[in-house]
Amino acid sequence: MATAGEEMVDGEGAPVPGEGAPVEGVEGGEQQVGEAEAAAAAAEAAEEEIPSQAEVAKISRMQSIDPQDLPMTYSTNSEEEKLVLEYVENFRRQFVQLYPERKELLLCPRNECGVEKFICTSIRPTQLEYNELYDLQACATFVAEHIQYEALADPVVLPMYVPSPTSVLQWQIGDCIDKSIVLASLLIGVGYDAYVVIGYADQTTCLADETKSELPAANANGKGMRNGSVREGGGGDE
């Protein structure tokens, strides 16, 4: 066994590289490793630009829209909006610097026209002519039943696009953020102090899985549960 300062040799007397011994080609190896890391970083950056599966359906709906049928504010930003975007970007940089381990904030997604908009401007206080929607529970039920729920492909990744409440109501389909913005817009329009909060929930909630939920009670029309049985096609207890 070689001691410190001694040089190890093989059976033919040739030196064997060991700890502290120079190894030929190390510089070239470091260069290859550096190139591999750069390629991996470039691939990761490219993946961030590729929309997830959940965004594909939304993008196809947006492509069916003619921007000329929408107000000019959908496809352009005013000088005030551009200034707001600059302030928001400055805030985002400071947030990332102070909290590098925190999840990215949903601040300036693109709308259905592909234009970056400050997320707060997507909420449009709206007061409809239907008095039934002035009630909190009735309004929430309307949004839940009228707009089909579309689960995110990756529940921990923020969406690249957030369309306006008008488009979501026309499509009658949207993810959790889309539906929340519609509900907040309707509630704020009739005087509620409503907010959209982005957080986490269990898988059953995120996938709208109702397989283990209790069946609803019978309503005034006799639909649903009656005497503990479900009425389907004339079956069940009468």
PDB file of C-alpha atoms in Angstrom, residues 12-186:
ATOM      1  CA  GLU A  12       5.352  -3.178 -15.261  1.00  0.00           C
ATOM      2  CA  GLY A  13       6.560  -0.194 -13.272  1.00  0.00           C
ATOM      3  CA  ALA A  14       4.290   2.332 -14.959  1.00  0.00           C
ATOM      4  CA  PRO A  15       2.701   4.922 -12.678  1.00  0.00           C
ATOM      5  CA  VAL A  16      -0.979   4.419 -11.879  1.00  0.00           C
ATOM      6  CA  PRO A  17      -3.139   7.541 -11.470  1.00  0.00           C
ATOM      7  CA  GLY A  18      -4.364   7.894  -7.924  1.00  0.00           C
ATOM      8  CA  GLU A  19      -5.579  10.643  -5.661  1.00  0.00           C
ATOM      9  CA  GLY A  20      -3.630  13.766  -6.389  1.00  0.00           C
ATOM     10  CA  ALA A  21      -2.070  12.309  -9.548  1.00  0.00           C
ATOM     11  CA  PRO A  22      -2.671  14.150 -12.810  1.00  0.00           C
ATOM     12  CA  VAL A  23      -5.044  12.448 -15.212  1.00  0.00           C
ATOM     13  CA  GLU A  24      -4.874  13.106 -18.915  1.00  0.00           C
ATOM     14  CA  GLY A  25      -8.048  14.315 -20.567  1.00  0.00           C
ATOM     15  CA  VAL A  26      -9.627  15.824 -17.434  1.00  0.00           C
ATOM     16  CA  GLU A  27      -9.921  19.228 -19.055  1.00  0.00           C
ATOM     17  CA  GLY A  28     -11.696  17.741 -22.041  1.00  0.00           C
ATOM     18  CA  GLY A  29     -13.994  15.793 -19.715  1.00  0.00           C
ATOM     19  CA  GLU A  30     -14.911  18.949 -17.849  1.00  0.00           C
ATOM     20  CA  GLN A  31     -15.714  20.611 -21.145  1.00  0.00           C
ATOM     21  CA  GLN A  32     -17.973  17.713 -22.127  1.00  0.00           C
ATOM     22  CA  VAL A  33     -19.741  17.852 -18.770  1.00  0.00           C
ATOM     23  CA  GLY A  34     -20.229  21.592 -19.168  1.00  0.00           C
ATOM     24  CA  GLU A  35     -21.725  21.125 -22.623  1.00  0.00           C
ATOM     25  CA  ALA A  36     -24.043  18.406 -21.302  1.00  0.00           C
ATOM     26  CA  GLU A  37     -25.256  20.652 -18.486  1.00  0.00           C
ATOM     27  CA  ALA A  38     -25.861  23.484 -20.940  1.00  0.00           C
ATOM     28  CA  ALA A  39     -27.813  21.162 -23.234  1.00  0.00           C
ATOM     29  CA  ALA A  40     -29.901  19.909 -20.306  1.00  0.00           C
ATOM     30  CA  ALA A  41     -30.644  23.475 -19.223  1.00  0.00           C
ATOM     31  CA  ALA A  42     -31.663  24.398 -22.768  1.00  0.00           C
ATOM     32  CA  ALA A  43     -33.931  21.350 -22.985  1.00  0.00           C
ATOM     33  CA  GLU A  44     -35.535  22.226 -19.656  1.00  0.00           C
ATOM     34  CA  ALA A  45     -36.135  25.790 -20.808  1.00  0.00           C
ATOM     35  CA  ALA A  46     -37.678  24.509 -24.026  1.00  0.00           C
ATOM     36  CA  GLU A  47     -39.996  22.202 -22.079  1.00  0.00           C
ATOM     37  CA  GLU A  48     -41.258  25.177 -20.097  1.00  0.00           C
ATOM     38  CA  GLU A  49     -42.417  26.770 -23.350  1.00  0.00           C
ATOM     39  CA  ILE A  50     -44.292  23.628 -24.442  1.00  0.00           C
ATOM     40  CA  PRO A  51     -47.901  23.680 -23.230  1.00  0.00           C
ATOM     41  CA  SER A  52     -49.078  20.791 -21.083  1.00  0.00           C
ATOM     42  CA  GLN A  53     -51.799  18.421 -22.192  1.00  0.00           C
ATOM     43  CA  ALA A  54     -54.346  20.400 -20.213  1.00  0.00           C
ATOM     44  CA  GLU A  55     -53.477  23.512 -22.197  1.00  0.00           C
ATOM     45  CA  VAL A  56     -53.892  21.853 -25.603  1.00  0.00           C
ATOM     46  CA  ALA A  57     -57.695  21.753 -25.425  1.00  0.00           C
ATOM     47  CA  LYS A  58     -57.800  25.329 -24.167  1.00  0.00           C
ATOM     48  CA  ILE A  59     -55.471  26.479 -26.958  1.00  0.00           C
ATOM     49  CA  SER A  60     -57.680  24.804 -29.560  1.00  0.00           C
ATOM     50  CA  ARG A  61     -60.679  26.704 -28.196  1.00  0.00           C
ATOM     51  CA  MET A  62     -58.748  29.954 -28.305  1.00  0.00           C
ATOM     52  CA  GLN A  63     -57.703  29.327 -31.895  1.00  0.00           C
ATOM     53  CA  SER A  64     -61.361  29.106 -32.868  1.00  0.00           C
ATOM     54  CA  ILE A  65     -61.875  32.706 -31.735  1.00  0.00           C
ATOM     55  CA  ASP A  66     -61.633  35.550 -34.207  1.00  0.00           C
ATOM     56  CA  PRO A  67     -59.844  38.426 -32.406  1.00  0.00           C
ATOM     57  CA  GLN A  68     -61.875  40.872 -34.479  1.00  0.00           C
ATOM     58  CA  ASP A  69     -65.006  39.669 -32.693  1.00  0.00           C
ATOM     59  CA  LEU A  70     -63.511  40.673 -29.333  1.00  0.00           C
ATOM     60  CA  PRO A  71     -62.947  44.163 -27.926  1.00  0.00           C
ATOM     61  CA  MET A  72     -59.638  45.800 -28.782  1.00  0.00           C
ATOM     62  CA  THR A  73     -58.565  45.570 -25.137  1.00  0.00           C
ATOM     63  CA  TYR A  74     -58.281  41.790 -25.504  1.00  0.00           C
ATOM     64  CA  SER A  75     -55.541  41.936 -28.140  1.00  0.00           C
ATOM     65  CA  THR A  76     -53.657  45.061 -27.004  1.00  0.00           C
ATOM     66  CA  ASN A  77     -52.341  46.647 -23.831  1.00  0.00           C
ATOM     67  CA  SER A  78     -52.817  50.306 -23.023  1.00  0.00           C
ATOM     68  CA  GLU A  79     -49.951  52.432 -21.734  1.00  0.00           C
ATOM     69  CA  GLU A  80     -51.305  52.044 -18.204  1.00  0.00           C
ATOM     70  CA  GLU A  81     -51.417  48.267 -18.596  1.00  0.00           C
ATOM     71  CA  LYS A  82     -47.859  48.189 -19.915  1.00  0.00           C
ATOM     72  CA  LEU A  83     -46.728  50.180 -16.896  1.00  0.00           C
ATOM     73  CA  VAL A  84     -48.550  47.784 -14.580  1.00  0.00           C
ATOM     74  CA  LEU A  85     -46.846  44.828 -16.271  1.00  0.00           C
ATOM     75  CA  GLU A  86     -43.463  46.453 -15.645  1.00  0.00           C
ATOM     76  CA  TYR A  87     -44.260  46.899 -11.954  1.00  0.00           C
ATOM     77  CA  VAL A  88     -45.495  43.325 -11.705  1.00  0.00           C
ATOM     78  CA  GLU A  89     -42.355  41.988 -13.373  1.00  0.00           C
ATOM     79  CA  ASN A  90     -40.237  43.950 -10.913  1.00  0.00           C
ATOM     80  CA  PHE A  91     -42.233  42.433  -8.057  1.00  0.00           C
ATOM     81  CA  ARG A  92     -41.820  38.944  -9.531  1.00  0.00           C
ATOM     82  CA  ARG A  93     -38.031  39.310  -9.719  1.00  0.00           C
ATOM     83  CA  GLN A  94     -37.859  40.468  -6.109  1.00  0.00           C
ATOM     84  CA  PHE A  95     -40.111  37.615  -5.000  1.00  0.00           C
ATOM     85  CA  VAL A  96     -37.934  35.025  -6.746  1.00  0.00           C
ATOM     86  CA  GLN A  97     -34.802  36.542  -5.239  1.00  0.00           C
ATOM     87  CA  LEU A  98     -36.194  36.633  -1.698  1.00  0.00           C
ATOM     88  CA  TYR A  99     -38.019  33.300  -1.831  1.00  0.00           C
ATOM     89  CA  PRO A 100     -36.175  31.063  -4.318  1.00  0.00           C
ATOM     90  CA  GLU A 101     -37.777  27.908  -2.891  1.00  0.00           C
ATOM     91  CA  ARG A 102     -41.362  29.157  -3.220  1.00  0.00           C
ATOM     92  CA  LYS A 103     -43.625  28.189  -6.080  1.00  0.00           C
ATOM     93  CA  GLU A 104     -43.934  30.626  -8.957  1.00  0.00           C
ATOM     94  CA  LEU A 105     -46.812  33.089  -8.698  1.00  0.00           C
ATOM     95  CA  LEU A 106     -49.577  33.353 -11.284  1.00  0.00           C
ATOM     96  CA  LEU A 107     -49.183  37.015 -12.171  1.00  0.00           C
ATOM     97  CA  CYS A 108     -49.293  37.661 -15.917  1.00  0.00           C
ATOM     98  CA  PRO A 109     -50.727  34.740 -17.889  1.00  0.00           C
ATOM     99  CA  ARG A 110     -51.809  35.094 -21.503  1.00  0.00           C
ATOM    100  CA  ASN A 111     -55.452  35.580 -22.389  1.00  0.00           C
ATOM    101  CA  GLU A 112     -57.392  33.970 -25.245  1.00  0.00           C
ATOM    102  CA  CYS A 113     -55.675  36.336 -27.702  1.00  0.00           C
ATOM    103  CA  GLY A 114     -52.207  35.342 -26.506  1.00  0.00           C
ATOM    104  CA  VAL A 115     -51.599  38.726 -24.846  1.00  0.00           C
ATOM    105  CA  GLU A 116     -50.078  38.963 -21.380  1.00  0.00           C
ATOM    106  CA  LYS A 117     -52.499  40.478 -18.885  1.00  0.00           C
ATOM    107  CA  PHE A 118     -52.173  41.130 -15.169  1.00  0.00           C
ATOM    108  CA  ILE A 119     -54.190  38.380 -13.497  1.00  0.00           C
ATOM    109  CA  CYS A 120     -56.252  40.845 -11.442  1.00  0.00           C
ATOM    110  CA  THR A 121     -57.656  42.410 -14.623  1.00  0.00           C
ATOM    111  CA  SER A 122     -59.223  39.079 -15.601  1.00  0.00           C
ATOM    112  CA  ILE A 123     -61.858  39.548 -12.882  1.00  0.00           C
ATOM    113  CA  ARG A 124     -64.714  41.575 -14.364  1.00  0.00           C
ATOM    114  CA  PRO A 125     -67.443  42.500 -11.841  1.00  0.00           C
ATOM    115  CA  THR A 126     -70.695  41.564 -13.559  1.00  0.00           C
ATOM    116  CA  GLN A 127     -74.312  41.992 -12.504  1.00  0.00           C
ATOM    117  CA  LEU A 128     -76.746  39.854 -14.457  1.00  0.00           C
ATOM    118  CA  GLU A 129     -80.476  40.469 -14.756  1.00  0.00           C
ATOM    119  CA  TYR A 130     -81.355  37.225 -12.995  1.00  0.00           C
ATOM    120  CA  ASN A 131     -82.166  37.879  -9.349  1.00  0.00           C
ATOM    121  CA  GLU A 132     -81.521  34.240  -8.485  1.00  0.00           C
ATOM    122  CA  LEU A 133     -77.799  34.772  -9.094  1.00  0.00           C
ATOM    123  CA  TYR A 134     -77.613  37.461  -6.417  1.00  0.00           C
ATOM    124  CA  ASP A 135     -77.508  34.720  -3.792  1.00  0.00           C
ATOM    125  CA  LEU A 136     -74.145  33.156  -2.964  1.00  0.00           C
ATOM    126  CA  GLN A 137     -75.251  29.536  -3.019  1.00  0.00           C
ATOM    127  CA  ALA A 138     -77.370  29.946  -6.141  1.00  0.00           C
ATOM    128  CA  CYS A 139     -74.530  31.686  -7.976  1.00  0.00           C
ATOM    129  CA  ALA A 140     -72.038  28.978  -6.993  1.00  0.00           C
ATOM    130  CA  THR A 141     -74.482  26.289  -8.117  1.00  0.00           C
ATOM    131  CA  PHE A 142     -74.957  28.046 -11.461  1.00  0.00           C
ATOM    132  CA  VAL A 143     -71.208  28.142 -12.143  1.00  0.00           C
ATOM    133  CA  ALA A 144     -70.764  24.537 -11.023  1.00  0.00           C
ATOM    134  CA  GLU A 145     -73.555  23.216 -13.254  1.00  0.00           C
ATOM    135  CA  HIS A 146     -73.309  25.565 -16.238  1.00  0.00           C
ATOM    136  CA  ILE A 147     -69.527  25.362 -16.754  1.00  0.00           C
ATOM    137  CA  GLN A 148     -68.039  21.916 -17.266  1.00  0.00           C
ATOM    138  CA  TYR A 149     -65.023  21.239 -15.070  1.00  0.00           C
ATOM    139  CA  GLU A 150     -61.745  20.542 -16.875  1.00  0.00           C
ATOM    140  CA  ALA A 151     -59.026  19.126 -14.620  1.00  0.00           C
ATOM    141  CA  LEU A 152     -55.440  20.266 -15.018  1.00  0.00           C
ATOM    142  CA  ALA A 153     -53.030  17.694 -16.459  1.00  0.00           C
ATOM    143  CA  ASP A 154     -50.505  18.656 -13.781  1.00  0.00           C
ATOM    144  CA  PRO A 155     -52.245  20.047 -10.697  1.00  0.00           C
ATOM    145  CA  VAL A 156     -49.057  21.666  -9.363  1.00  0.00           C
ATOM    146  CA  VAL A 157     -48.196  23.592 -12.555  1.00  0.00           C
ATOM    147  CA  LEU A 158     -49.806  26.971 -13.165  1.00  0.00           C
ATOM    148  CA  PRO A 159     -51.654  27.375 -16.476  1.00  0.00           C
ATOM    149  CA  MET A 160     -50.044  29.330 -19.283  1.00  0.00           C
ATOM    150  CA  TYR A 161     -53.371  30.814 -20.397  1.00  0.00           C
ATOM    151  CA  VAL A 162     -56.237  32.319 -18.415  1.00  0.00           C
ATOM    152  CA  PRO A 163     -59.130  33.399 -20.674  1.00  0.00           C
ATOM    153  CA  SER A 164     -61.673  36.055 -19.817  1.00  0.00           C
ATOM    154  CA  PRO A 165     -64.884  35.151 -17.962  1.00  0.00           C
ATOM    155  CA  THR A 166     -66.858  36.004 -21.103  1.00  0.00           C
ATOM    156  CA  SER A 167     -65.074  33.353 -23.159  1.00  0.00           C
ATOM    157  CA  VAL A 168     -65.349  30.771 -20.379  1.00  0.00           C
ATOM    158  CA  LEU A 169     -69.115  31.309 -20.215  1.00  0.00           C
ATOM    159  CA  GLN A 170     -69.356  30.965 -23.989  1.00  0.00           C
ATOM    160  CA  TRP A 171     -67.271  27.778 -24.032  1.00  0.00           C
ATOM    161  CA  GLN A 172     -69.079  26.426 -20.961  1.00  0.00           C
ATOM    162  CA  ILE A 173     -65.898  24.648 -19.918  1.00  0.00           C
ATOM    163  CA  GLY A 174     -62.917  25.660 -17.820  1.00  0.00           C
ATOM    164  CA  ASP A 175     -60.430  24.572 -15.186  1.00  0.00           C
ATOM    165  CA  CYS A 176     -60.538  25.462 -11.505  1.00  0.00           C
ATOM    166  CA  ILE A 177     -58.988  28.893 -12.051  1.00  0.00           C
ATOM    167  CA  ASP A 178     -61.310  29.746 -14.949  1.00  0.00           C
ATOM    168  CA  LYS A 179     -64.412  28.813 -12.962  1.00  0.00           C
ATOM    169  CA  SER A 180     -63.184  30.640  -9.867  1.00  0.00           C
ATOM    170  CA  ILE A 181     -62.662  33.843 -11.851  1.00  0.00           C
ATOM    171  CA  VAL A 182     -66.174  33.604 -13.306  1.00  0.00           C
ATOM    172  CA  LEU A 183     -67.675  33.046  -9.856  1.00  0.00           C
ATOM    173  CA  ALA A 184     -65.692  35.905  -8.307  1.00  0.00           C
ATOM    174  CA  SER A 185     -66.746  38.239 -11.135  1.00  0.00           C
ATOM    175  CA  LEU A 186     -70.422  37.438 -10.570  1.00  0.00           C
TER     176      LEU A 186
END
